[in-house]
Structures are given as structure tokens and as C-alpha cells.
Amino acid sequence: MTLQTATNITWHAGAFTRQEREQILGQKGLTIWFTGLSASGKSTIATALEQSLLHAGVNAYRLDGDNIRFGLNKNLGFGSADRAENIRRIAEVAKLFADSTAIALTAFISPYVADRDAARQLHVEAGIPFIEVFVDAPLDVVESRDPKGLYKKAKAGEIKEFTGISAPYEAPPKPEVHIRTDQVDVDGAVKVILSYLIEQGHLDAFKVQAKQ
């Protein structure tokens, strides 16, 4: 995703492998990557899923696109190069959370296939599951929601390079989970994702269902 520029550095392995850590903590780490247009429902669903997982005793943490730009990525804008760096950084952070056996929930527009594929490849190389969730809704629907008034500003020319209006969004060709938020509510979306995680062996069905 980017070239290594630091020199004279050495990777320092911990006392436990990820597999040993998973056995000790009784949980497997992974990253659930939510992608979709602004106002499609990514953050809302990620928040609800985080709540369900925590109530079930599963360690999960949500990394939200806007929140990350208040700190870690506060120096990045919305041009294509900055968007790529934004996703590169959060992919590395999500991988660290997942390596610790937490379930990392990332809610980012992440409009470009190449950037999401790079995030996936980072996890593949580390042997960490990467689950892409396409939170999908037609443009007219997300425009009608527009909780932050961003689409209105973008159409008025007040926001440059706004995804879906003046910048492209490349939909995932083969996401692990595809959710149409104009057809299913938040609870329904969470159930779809939980069912997928259980079916794929990422979650203990009894633990999750006992809390529902």
C-alpha cells in the first residue's frame, strides 16, 4: 500500500501468537469493513452491531470515518491521494485491533475498489478474516436522508470532491455481505451480519443468541 521508508528497525514479536491469544481470551479477531455512500447507514449499523456484540460478551470496537479524522487522520483531506492514505492508515489500525482478538468495525465511505482491496490484502497476508459489508442505498434515498446536509452543499458547489456527486463511488463487486438499507431496517441489518458471522464460524452461536 505504501513504501517502507524507515530504516534500522526490527519487528519485535510478543510472547504469544495470535492463536494462543485467541485461546486464552476465547475469541477470534477479525475486521468488518462497512462501505457505502454517505447517509447509507454505515455508522448506524456499525454502532448497533457493536452494541449487540458487546452485550454478548464479544470484544468489539467501532472505528468511524468522521471520528478518525478528528485525531489520527486530522491532517488528511478528501482528494484521491488523501483518501487512499486515510484508508491505508485505518486498515493498519483495524488489523492491530483484530490481531488483539477484537472485532474491528470500520465505517468508512472508502469509495475506491483498489483501496479496499489493499486493506483486504493486508489482512489476508496476516491471516486475519476481512469481511466487506456493502451498505447500499440508491442515491435519491441517501440524498433524502442527508442528516448532515452534505449532499445539498455538494450540489451547491460548497463541498468539492464529494462522493456520489462530484467524486465517484466504486461499488464492491463481491462483498461478503450486501445490505440494502432502503429495504431492511437497522435491526434486520444487524441480524444479517450476525447470521453470516455465525455461519462462517467467527462467532459462537449460543453466546450471541442467548443475548438476543
PDB file of C-alpha atoms in Angstrom:
ATOM      1  CA  MET A   1       0.000   0.000   0.000  1.00  0.00           C
ATOM      2  CA  THR A   2       2.986   2.293   0.588  1.00  0.00           C
ATOM      3  CA  LEU A   3       6.752   2.001   0.557  1.00  0.00           C
ATOM      4  CA  GLN A   4       8.747   1.384   3.737  1.00  0.00           C
ATOM      5  CA  THR A   5      10.915   4.444   4.365  1.00  0.00           C
ATOM      6  CA  ALA A   6      12.069   3.896   7.956  1.00  0.00           C
ATOM      7  CA  THR A   7      15.360   2.008   8.266  1.00  0.00           C
ATOM      8  CA  ASN A   8      17.255   0.335  11.104  1.00  0.00           C
ATOM      9  CA  ILE A   9      14.048  -1.072  12.573  1.00  0.00           C
ATOM     10  CA  THR A  10      13.334  -4.648  13.700  1.00  0.00           C
ATOM     11  CA  TRP A  11       9.972  -6.344  14.258  1.00  0.00           C
ATOM     12  CA  HIS A  12       9.650  -7.329  17.950  1.00  0.00           C
ATOM     13  CA  ALA A  13       7.394 -10.364  18.352  1.00  0.00           C
ATOM     14  CA  GLY A  14       5.288 -10.708  21.507  1.00  0.00           C
ATOM     15  CA  ALA A  15       5.234 -13.606  23.935  1.00  0.00           C
ATOM     16  CA  PHE A  16       2.006 -15.001  22.483  1.00  0.00           C
ATOM     17  CA  THR A  17       0.933 -15.889  18.969  1.00  0.00           C
ATOM     18  CA  ARG A  18      -2.482 -14.680  17.824  1.00  0.00           C
ATOM     19  CA  GLN A  19      -3.766 -18.253  18.044  1.00  0.00           C
ATOM     20  CA  GLU A  20      -2.619 -18.530  21.666  1.00  0.00           C
ATOM     21  CA  ARG A  21      -4.172 -15.187  22.470  1.00  0.00           C
ATOM     22  CA  GLU A  22      -7.459 -16.354  20.918  1.00  0.00           C
ATOM     23  CA  GLN A  23      -7.422 -19.499  23.066  1.00  0.00           C
ATOM     24  CA  ILE A  24      -6.743 -17.540  26.229  1.00  0.00           C
ATOM     25  CA  LEU A  25      -9.396 -14.890  25.571  1.00  0.00           C
ATOM     26  CA  GLY A  26     -11.917 -17.219  23.928  1.00  0.00           C
ATOM     27  CA  GLN A  27     -12.452 -15.011  20.892  1.00  0.00           C
ATOM     28  CA  LYS A  28     -11.239 -14.688  17.307  1.00  0.00           C
ATOM     29  CA  GLY A  29     -10.303 -11.318  15.917  1.00  0.00           C
ATOM     30  CA  LEU A  30     -11.445 -10.042  12.537  1.00  0.00           C
ATOM     31  CA  THR A  31     -12.298  -6.852  10.673  1.00  0.00           C
ATOM     32  CA  ILE A  32     -15.757  -5.980   9.390  1.00  0.00           C
ATOM     33  CA  TRP A  33     -15.366  -3.269   6.776  1.00  0.00           C
ATOM     34  CA  PHE A  34     -18.527  -1.220   6.139  1.00  0.00           C
ATOM     35  CA  THR A  35     -18.508   0.706   2.865  1.00  0.00           C
ATOM     36  CA  GLY A  36     -21.156   2.775   1.130  1.00  0.00           C
ATOM     37  CA  LEU A  37     -22.290   6.290   0.307  1.00  0.00           C
ATOM     38  CA  SER A  38     -22.658   8.974   2.934  1.00  0.00           C
ATOM     39  CA  ALA A  39     -26.037   8.528   4.714  1.00  0.00           C
ATOM     40  CA  SER A  40     -26.344   4.919   3.519  1.00  0.00           C
ATOM     41  CA  GLY A  41     -26.387   3.754   7.147  1.00  0.00           C
ATOM     42  CA  LYS A  42     -22.821   2.514   7.709  1.00  0.00           C
ATOM     43  CA  SER A  43     -22.190   4.169  11.064  1.00  0.00           C
ATOM     44  CA  THR A  44     -25.693   3.477  12.360  1.00  0.00           C
ATOM     45  CA  ILE A  45     -25.458  -0.232  11.584  1.00  0.00           C
ATOM     46  CA  ALA A  46     -21.877  -0.475  12.852  1.00  0.00           C
ATOM     47  CA  THR A  47     -22.919   1.148  16.133  1.00  0.00           C
ATOM     48  CA  ALA A  48     -25.868  -1.214  16.562  1.00  0.00           C
ATOM     49  CA  LEU A  49     -23.694  -4.234  15.719  1.00  0.00           C
ATOM     50  CA  GLU A  50     -21.069  -3.115  18.232  1.00  0.00           C
ATOM     51  CA  GLN A  51     -23.765  -2.915  20.903  1.00  0.00           C
ATOM     52  CA  SER A  52     -25.041  -6.420  20.091  1.00  0.00           C
ATOM     53  CA  LEU A  53     -21.557  -7.892  20.200  1.00  0.00           C
ATOM     54  CA  LEU A  54     -20.617  -6.193  23.473  1.00  0.00           C
ATOM     55  CA  HIS A  55     -23.873  -7.284  25.115  1.00  0.00           C
ATOM     56  CA  ALA A  56     -22.992 -10.840  24.051  1.00  0.00           C
ATOM     57  CA  GLY A  57     -19.608 -10.544  25.764  1.00  0.00           C
ATOM     58  CA  VAL A  58     -17.689 -10.178  22.499  1.00  0.00           C
ATOM     59  CA  ASN A  59     -14.921  -7.586  22.453  1.00  0.00           C
ATOM     60  CA  ALA A  60     -15.648  -5.209  19.572  1.00  0.00           C
ATOM     61  CA  TYR A  61     -14.624  -1.667  18.718  1.00  0.00           C
ATOM     62  CA  ARG A  62     -16.014   0.713  16.107  1.00  0.00           C
ATOM     63  CA  LEU A  63     -13.690   2.899  14.049  1.00  0.00           C
ATOM     64  CA  ASP A  64     -15.825   5.610  12.452  1.00  0.00           C
ATOM     65  CA  GLY A  65     -14.748   7.646   9.438  1.00  0.00           C
ATOM     66  CA  ASP A  66     -15.582  11.081  10.840  1.00  0.00           C
ATOM     67  CA  ASN A  67     -14.219  10.244  14.303  1.00  0.00           C
ATOM     68  CA  ILE A  68     -10.858   9.124  12.922  1.00  0.00           C
ATOM     69  CA  ARG A  69     -10.480  12.444  11.091  1.00  0.00           C
ATOM     70  CA  PHE A  70     -10.614  14.273  14.442  1.00  0.00           C
ATOM     71  CA  GLY A  71      -7.381  12.581  15.508  1.00  0.00           C
ATOM     72  CA  LEU A  72      -5.300  10.008  13.647  1.00  0.00           C
ATOM     73  CA  ASN A  73      -6.197  11.356  10.197  1.00  0.00           C
ATOM     74  CA  LYS A  74      -6.823  15.007  11.046  1.00  0.00           C
ATOM     75  CA  ASN A  75      -4.164  16.071   8.523  1.00  0.00           C
ATOM     76  CA  LEU A  76      -5.903  14.413   5.549  1.00  0.00           C
ATOM     77  CA  GLY A  77      -8.378  15.961   3.130  1.00  0.00           C
ATOM     78  CA  PHE A  78     -10.699  14.346   0.600  1.00  0.00           C
ATOM     79  CA  GLY A  79      -8.605  14.276  -2.553  1.00  0.00           C
ATOM     80  CA  SER A  80      -7.854  10.860  -4.042  1.00  0.00           C
ATOM     81  CA  ALA A  81      -4.341  10.670  -2.535  1.00  0.00           C
ATOM     82  CA  ASP A  82      -5.561  11.642   0.936  1.00  0.00           C
ATOM     83  CA  ARG A  83      -8.492   9.225   0.687  1.00  0.00           C
ATOM     84  CA  ALA A  84      -6.054   6.424  -0.135  1.00  0.00           C
ATOM     85  CA  GLU A  85      -3.843   7.308   2.830  1.00  0.00           C
ATOM     86  CA  ASN A  86      -6.925   7.577   5.058  1.00  0.00           C
ATOM     87  CA  ILE A  87      -7.887   4.009   4.194  1.00  0.00           C
ATOM     88  CA  ARG A  88      -4.317   2.720   4.422  1.00  0.00           C
ATOM     89  CA  ARG A  89      -3.962   4.018   7.969  1.00  0.00           C
ATOM     90  CA  ILE A  90      -7.299   2.713   9.171  1.00  0.00           C
ATOM     91  CA  ALA A  91      -6.638  -0.685   7.594  1.00  0.00           C
ATOM     92  CA  GLU A  92      -3.424  -0.922   9.608  1.00  0.00           C
ATOM     93  CA  VAL A  93      -5.227   0.127  12.800  1.00  0.00           C
ATOM     94  CA  ALA A  94      -8.081  -2.323  12.196  1.00  0.00           C
ATOM     95  CA  LYS A  95      -5.548  -5.102  11.640  1.00  0.00           C
ATOM     96  CA  LEU A  96      -3.959  -4.323  15.010  1.00  0.00           C
ATOM     97  CA  PHE A  97      -7.345  -4.447  16.762  1.00  0.00           C
ATOM     98  CA  ALA A  98      -8.158  -7.748  15.049  1.00  0.00           C
ATOM     99  CA  ASP A  99      -4.725  -9.144  15.896  1.00  0.00           C
ATOM    100  CA  SER A 100      -5.530  -8.467  19.561  1.00  0.00           C
ATOM    101  CA  THR A 101      -8.634 -10.723  19.044  1.00  0.00           C
ATOM    102  CA  ALA A 102     -11.095  -7.820  18.980  1.00  0.00           C
ATOM    103  CA  ILE A 103     -13.679  -7.456  16.240  1.00  0.00           C
ATOM    104  CA  ALA A 104     -12.853  -4.197  14.467  1.00  0.00           C
ATOM    105  CA  LEU A 105     -15.814  -2.442  12.851  1.00  0.00           C
ATOM    106  CA  THR A 106     -14.764   0.186  10.320  1.00  0.00           C
ATOM    107  CA  ALA A 107     -17.370   2.566   8.899  1.00  0.00           C
ATOM    108  CA  PHE A 108     -15.772   4.474   6.026  1.00  0.00           C
ATOM    109  CA  ILE A 109     -17.136   5.505   2.637  1.00  0.00           C
ATOM    110  CA  SER A 110     -13.885   4.079   1.186  1.00  0.00           C
ATOM    111  CA  PRO A 111     -15.066   4.764  -2.368  1.00  0.00           C
ATOM    112  CA  TYR A 112     -12.312   3.086  -4.362  1.00  0.00           C
ATOM    113  CA  VAL A 113     -12.085  -0.656  -5.013  1.00  0.00           C
ATOM    114  CA  ALA A 114      -8.277  -0.524  -5.129  1.00  0.00           C
ATOM    115  CA  ASP A 115      -8.038   0.949  -1.626  1.00  0.00           C
ATOM    116  CA  ARG A 116     -10.467  -1.584  -0.157  1.00  0.00           C
ATOM    117  CA  ASP A 117      -8.650  -4.415  -1.916  1.00  0.00           C
ATOM    118  CA  ALA A 118      -5.375  -3.192  -0.423  1.00  0.00           C
ATOM    119  CA  ALA A 119      -6.976  -3.206   3.037  1.00  0.00           C
ATOM    120  CA  ARG A 120      -8.204  -6.742   2.423  1.00  0.00           C
ATOM    121  CA  GLN A 121      -4.787  -7.897   1.204  1.00  0.00           C
ATOM    122  CA  LEU A 122      -3.175  -6.521   4.347  1.00  0.00           C
ATOM    123  CA  HIS A 123      -5.457  -8.769   6.408  1.00  0.00           C
ATOM    124  CA  VAL A 124      -5.032 -11.768   4.108  1.00  0.00           C
ATOM    125  CA  GLU A 125      -1.264 -11.593   4.483  1.00  0.00           C
ATOM    126  CA  ALA A 126      -1.670 -11.510   8.268  1.00  0.00           C
ATOM    127  CA  GLY A 127      -4.133 -14.421   8.250  1.00  0.00           C
ATOM    128  CA  ILE A 128      -6.928 -12.254   9.655  1.00  0.00           C
ATOM    129  CA  PRO A 129     -10.510 -12.512   8.335  1.00  0.00           C
ATOM    130  CA  PHE A 130     -11.706  -9.450   6.419  1.00  0.00           C
ATOM    131  CA  ILE A 131     -15.436  -9.107   5.847  1.00  0.00           C
ATOM    132  CA  GLU A 132     -16.645  -6.430   3.473  1.00  0.00           C
ATOM    133  CA  VAL A 133     -20.181  -5.210   4.125  1.00  0.00           C
ATOM    134  CA  PHE A 134     -21.681  -3.125   1.328  1.00  0.00           C
ATOM    135  CA  VAL A 135     -24.257  -0.803   2.880  1.00  0.00           C
ATOM    136  CA  ASP A 136     -26.235   0.037  -0.213  1.00  0.00           C
ATOM    137  CA  ALA A 137     -28.975   2.574  -0.887  1.00  0.00           C
ATOM    138  CA  PRO A 138     -29.954   4.461  -4.076  1.00  0.00           C
ATOM    139  CA  LEU A 139     -28.596   7.972  -4.446  1.00  0.00           C
ATOM    140  CA  ASP A 140     -32.053   9.535  -4.219  1.00  0.00           C
ATOM    141  CA  VAL A 141     -32.632   7.745  -0.912  1.00  0.00           C
ATOM    142  CA  VAL A 142     -29.379   8.866   0.723  1.00  0.00           C
ATOM    143  CA  GLU A 143     -29.972  12.389  -0.580  1.00  0.00           C
ATOM    144  CA  SER A 144     -33.398  12.396   1.029  1.00  0.00           C
ATOM    145  CA  ARG A 145     -31.857  11.389   4.370  1.00  0.00           C
ATOM    146  CA  ASP A 146     -28.824  13.717   4.234  1.00  0.00           C
ATOM    147  CA  PRO A 147     -28.597  14.149   8.055  1.00  0.00           C
ATOM    148  CA  LYS A 148     -25.568  16.460   7.786  1.00  0.00           C
ATOM    149  CA  GLY A 149     -26.825  18.444   4.795  1.00  0.00           C
ATOM    150  CA  LEU A 150     -23.766  17.373   2.808  1.00  0.00           C
ATOM    151  CA  TYR A 151     -25.484  16.445  -0.443  1.00  0.00           C
ATOM    152  CA  LYS A 152     -27.217  19.809  -0.543  1.00  0.00           C
ATOM    153  CA  LYS A 153     -23.895  21.586  -0.007  1.00  0.00           C
ATOM    154  CA  ALA A 154     -22.156  19.406  -2.595  1.00  0.00           C
ATOM    155  CA  LYS A 155     -24.784  20.164  -5.233  1.00  0.00           C
ATOM    156  CA  ALA A 156     -24.437  23.845  -4.443  1.00  0.00           C
ATOM    157  CA  GLY A 157     -20.704  23.583  -5.041  1.00  0.00           C
ATOM    158  CA  GLU A 158     -19.845  24.245  -1.392  1.00  0.00           C
ATOM    159  CA  ILE A 159     -18.130  20.844  -0.972  1.00  0.00           C
ATOM    160  CA  LYS A 160     -15.641  19.681  -3.562  1.00  0.00           C
ATOM    161  CA  GLU A 161     -14.915  16.023  -4.412  1.00  0.00           C
ATOM    162  CA  PHE A 162     -17.995  14.731  -2.612  1.00  0.00           C
ATOM    163  CA  THR A 163     -18.611  11.036  -3.204  1.00  0.00           C
ATOM    164  CA  GLY A 164     -21.715  10.336  -5.253  1.00  0.00           C
ATOM    165  CA  ILE A 165     -21.968  13.892  -6.561  1.00  0.00           C
ATOM    166  CA  SER A 166     -18.611  15.252  -7.726  1.00  0.00           C
ATOM    167  CA  ALA A 167     -16.448  12.218  -6.947  1.00  0.00           C
ATOM    168  CA  PRO A 168     -17.035   8.559  -7.860  1.00  0.00           C
ATOM    169  CA  TYR A 169     -18.084   5.635  -5.695  1.00  0.00           C
ATOM    170  CA  GLU A 170     -16.981   2.197  -6.888  1.00  0.00           C
ATOM    171  CA  ALA A 171     -19.375  -0.409  -5.502  1.00  0.00           C
ATOM    172  CA  PRO A 172     -17.905  -3.703  -4.254  1.00  0.00           C
ATOM    173  CA  PRO A 173     -18.276  -6.400  -6.942  1.00  0.00           C
ATOM    174  CA  LYS A 174     -18.327  -9.292  -4.453  1.00  0.00           C
ATOM    175  CA  PRO A 175     -18.881  -8.173  -0.850  1.00  0.00           C
ATOM    176  CA  GLU A 176     -19.284 -10.843   1.806  1.00  0.00           C
ATOM    177  CA  VAL A 177     -22.497  -9.122   2.937  1.00  0.00           C
ATOM    178  CA  HIS A 178     -24.737  -6.832   0.866  1.00  0.00           C
ATOM    179  CA  ILE A 179     -27.356  -4.831   2.747  1.00  0.00           C
ATOM    180  CA  ARG A 180     -29.979  -2.637   1.083  1.00  0.00           C
ATOM    181  CA  THR A 181     -30.934  -0.087   3.705  1.00  0.00           C
ATOM    182  CA  ASP A 182     -33.911   1.052   1.667  1.00  0.00           C
ATOM    183  CA  GLN A 183     -35.304  -2.460   2.156  1.00  0.00           C
ATOM    184  CA  VAL A 184     -34.191  -3.501   5.654  1.00  0.00           C
ATOM    185  CA  ASP A 185     -34.069  -1.651   8.983  1.00  0.00           C
ATOM    186  CA  VAL A 186     -31.107  -1.434  11.352  1.00  0.00           C
ATOM    187  CA  ASP A 187     -32.125  -4.438  13.463  1.00  0.00           C
ATOM    188  CA  GLY A 188     -32.597  -6.503  10.334  1.00  0.00           C
ATOM    189  CA  ALA A 189     -29.169  -5.484   9.042  1.00  0.00           C
ATOM    190  CA  VAL A 190     -27.512  -6.466  12.317  1.00  0.00           C
ATOM    191  CA  LYS A 191     -29.204  -9.861  12.237  1.00  0.00           C
ATOM    192  CA  VAL A 192     -27.968 -10.453   8.677  1.00  0.00           C
ATOM    193  CA  ILE A 193     -24.384  -9.721   9.699  1.00  0.00           C
ATOM    194  CA  LEU A 194     -24.564 -11.778  12.894  1.00  0.00           C
ATOM    195  CA  SER A 195     -26.001 -14.718  10.959  1.00  0.00           C
ATOM    196  CA  TYR A 196     -23.133 -14.500   8.479  1.00  0.00           C
ATOM    197  CA  LEU A 197     -20.544 -14.408  11.276  1.00  0.00           C
ATOM    198  CA  ILE A 198     -22.106 -17.441  12.943  1.00  0.00           C
ATOM    199  CA  GLU A 199     -22.399 -19.390   9.695  1.00  0.00           C
ATOM    200  CA  GLN A 200     -18.736 -18.725   8.911  1.00  0.00           C
ATOM    201  CA  GLY A 201     -17.619 -19.855  12.366  1.00  0.00           C
ATOM    202  CA  HIS A 202     -16.470 -16.415  13.518  1.00  0.00           C
ATOM    203  CA  LEU A 203     -18.928 -16.242  16.418  1.00  0.00           C
ATOM    204  CA  ASP A 204     -20.336 -18.660  18.966  1.00  0.00           C
ATOM    205  CA  ALA A 205     -23.998 -19.004  18.048  1.00  0.00           C
ATOM    206  CA  PHE A 206     -25.128 -19.891  21.565  1.00  0.00           C
ATOM    207  CA  LYS A 207     -23.351 -16.883  23.113  1.00  0.00           C
ATOM    208  CA  VAL A 208     -24.853 -14.414  20.656  1.00  0.00           C
ATOM    209  CA  GLN A 209     -28.362 -15.880  20.518  1.00  0.00           C
ATOM    210  CA  ALA A 210     -28.553 -16.106  24.317  1.00  0.00           C
ATOM    211  CA  LYS A 211     -28.289 -12.314  24.484  1.00  0.00           C
ATOM    212  CA  GLN A 212     -30.885 -11.561  21.778  1.00  0.00           C
TER     213      GLN A 212
END
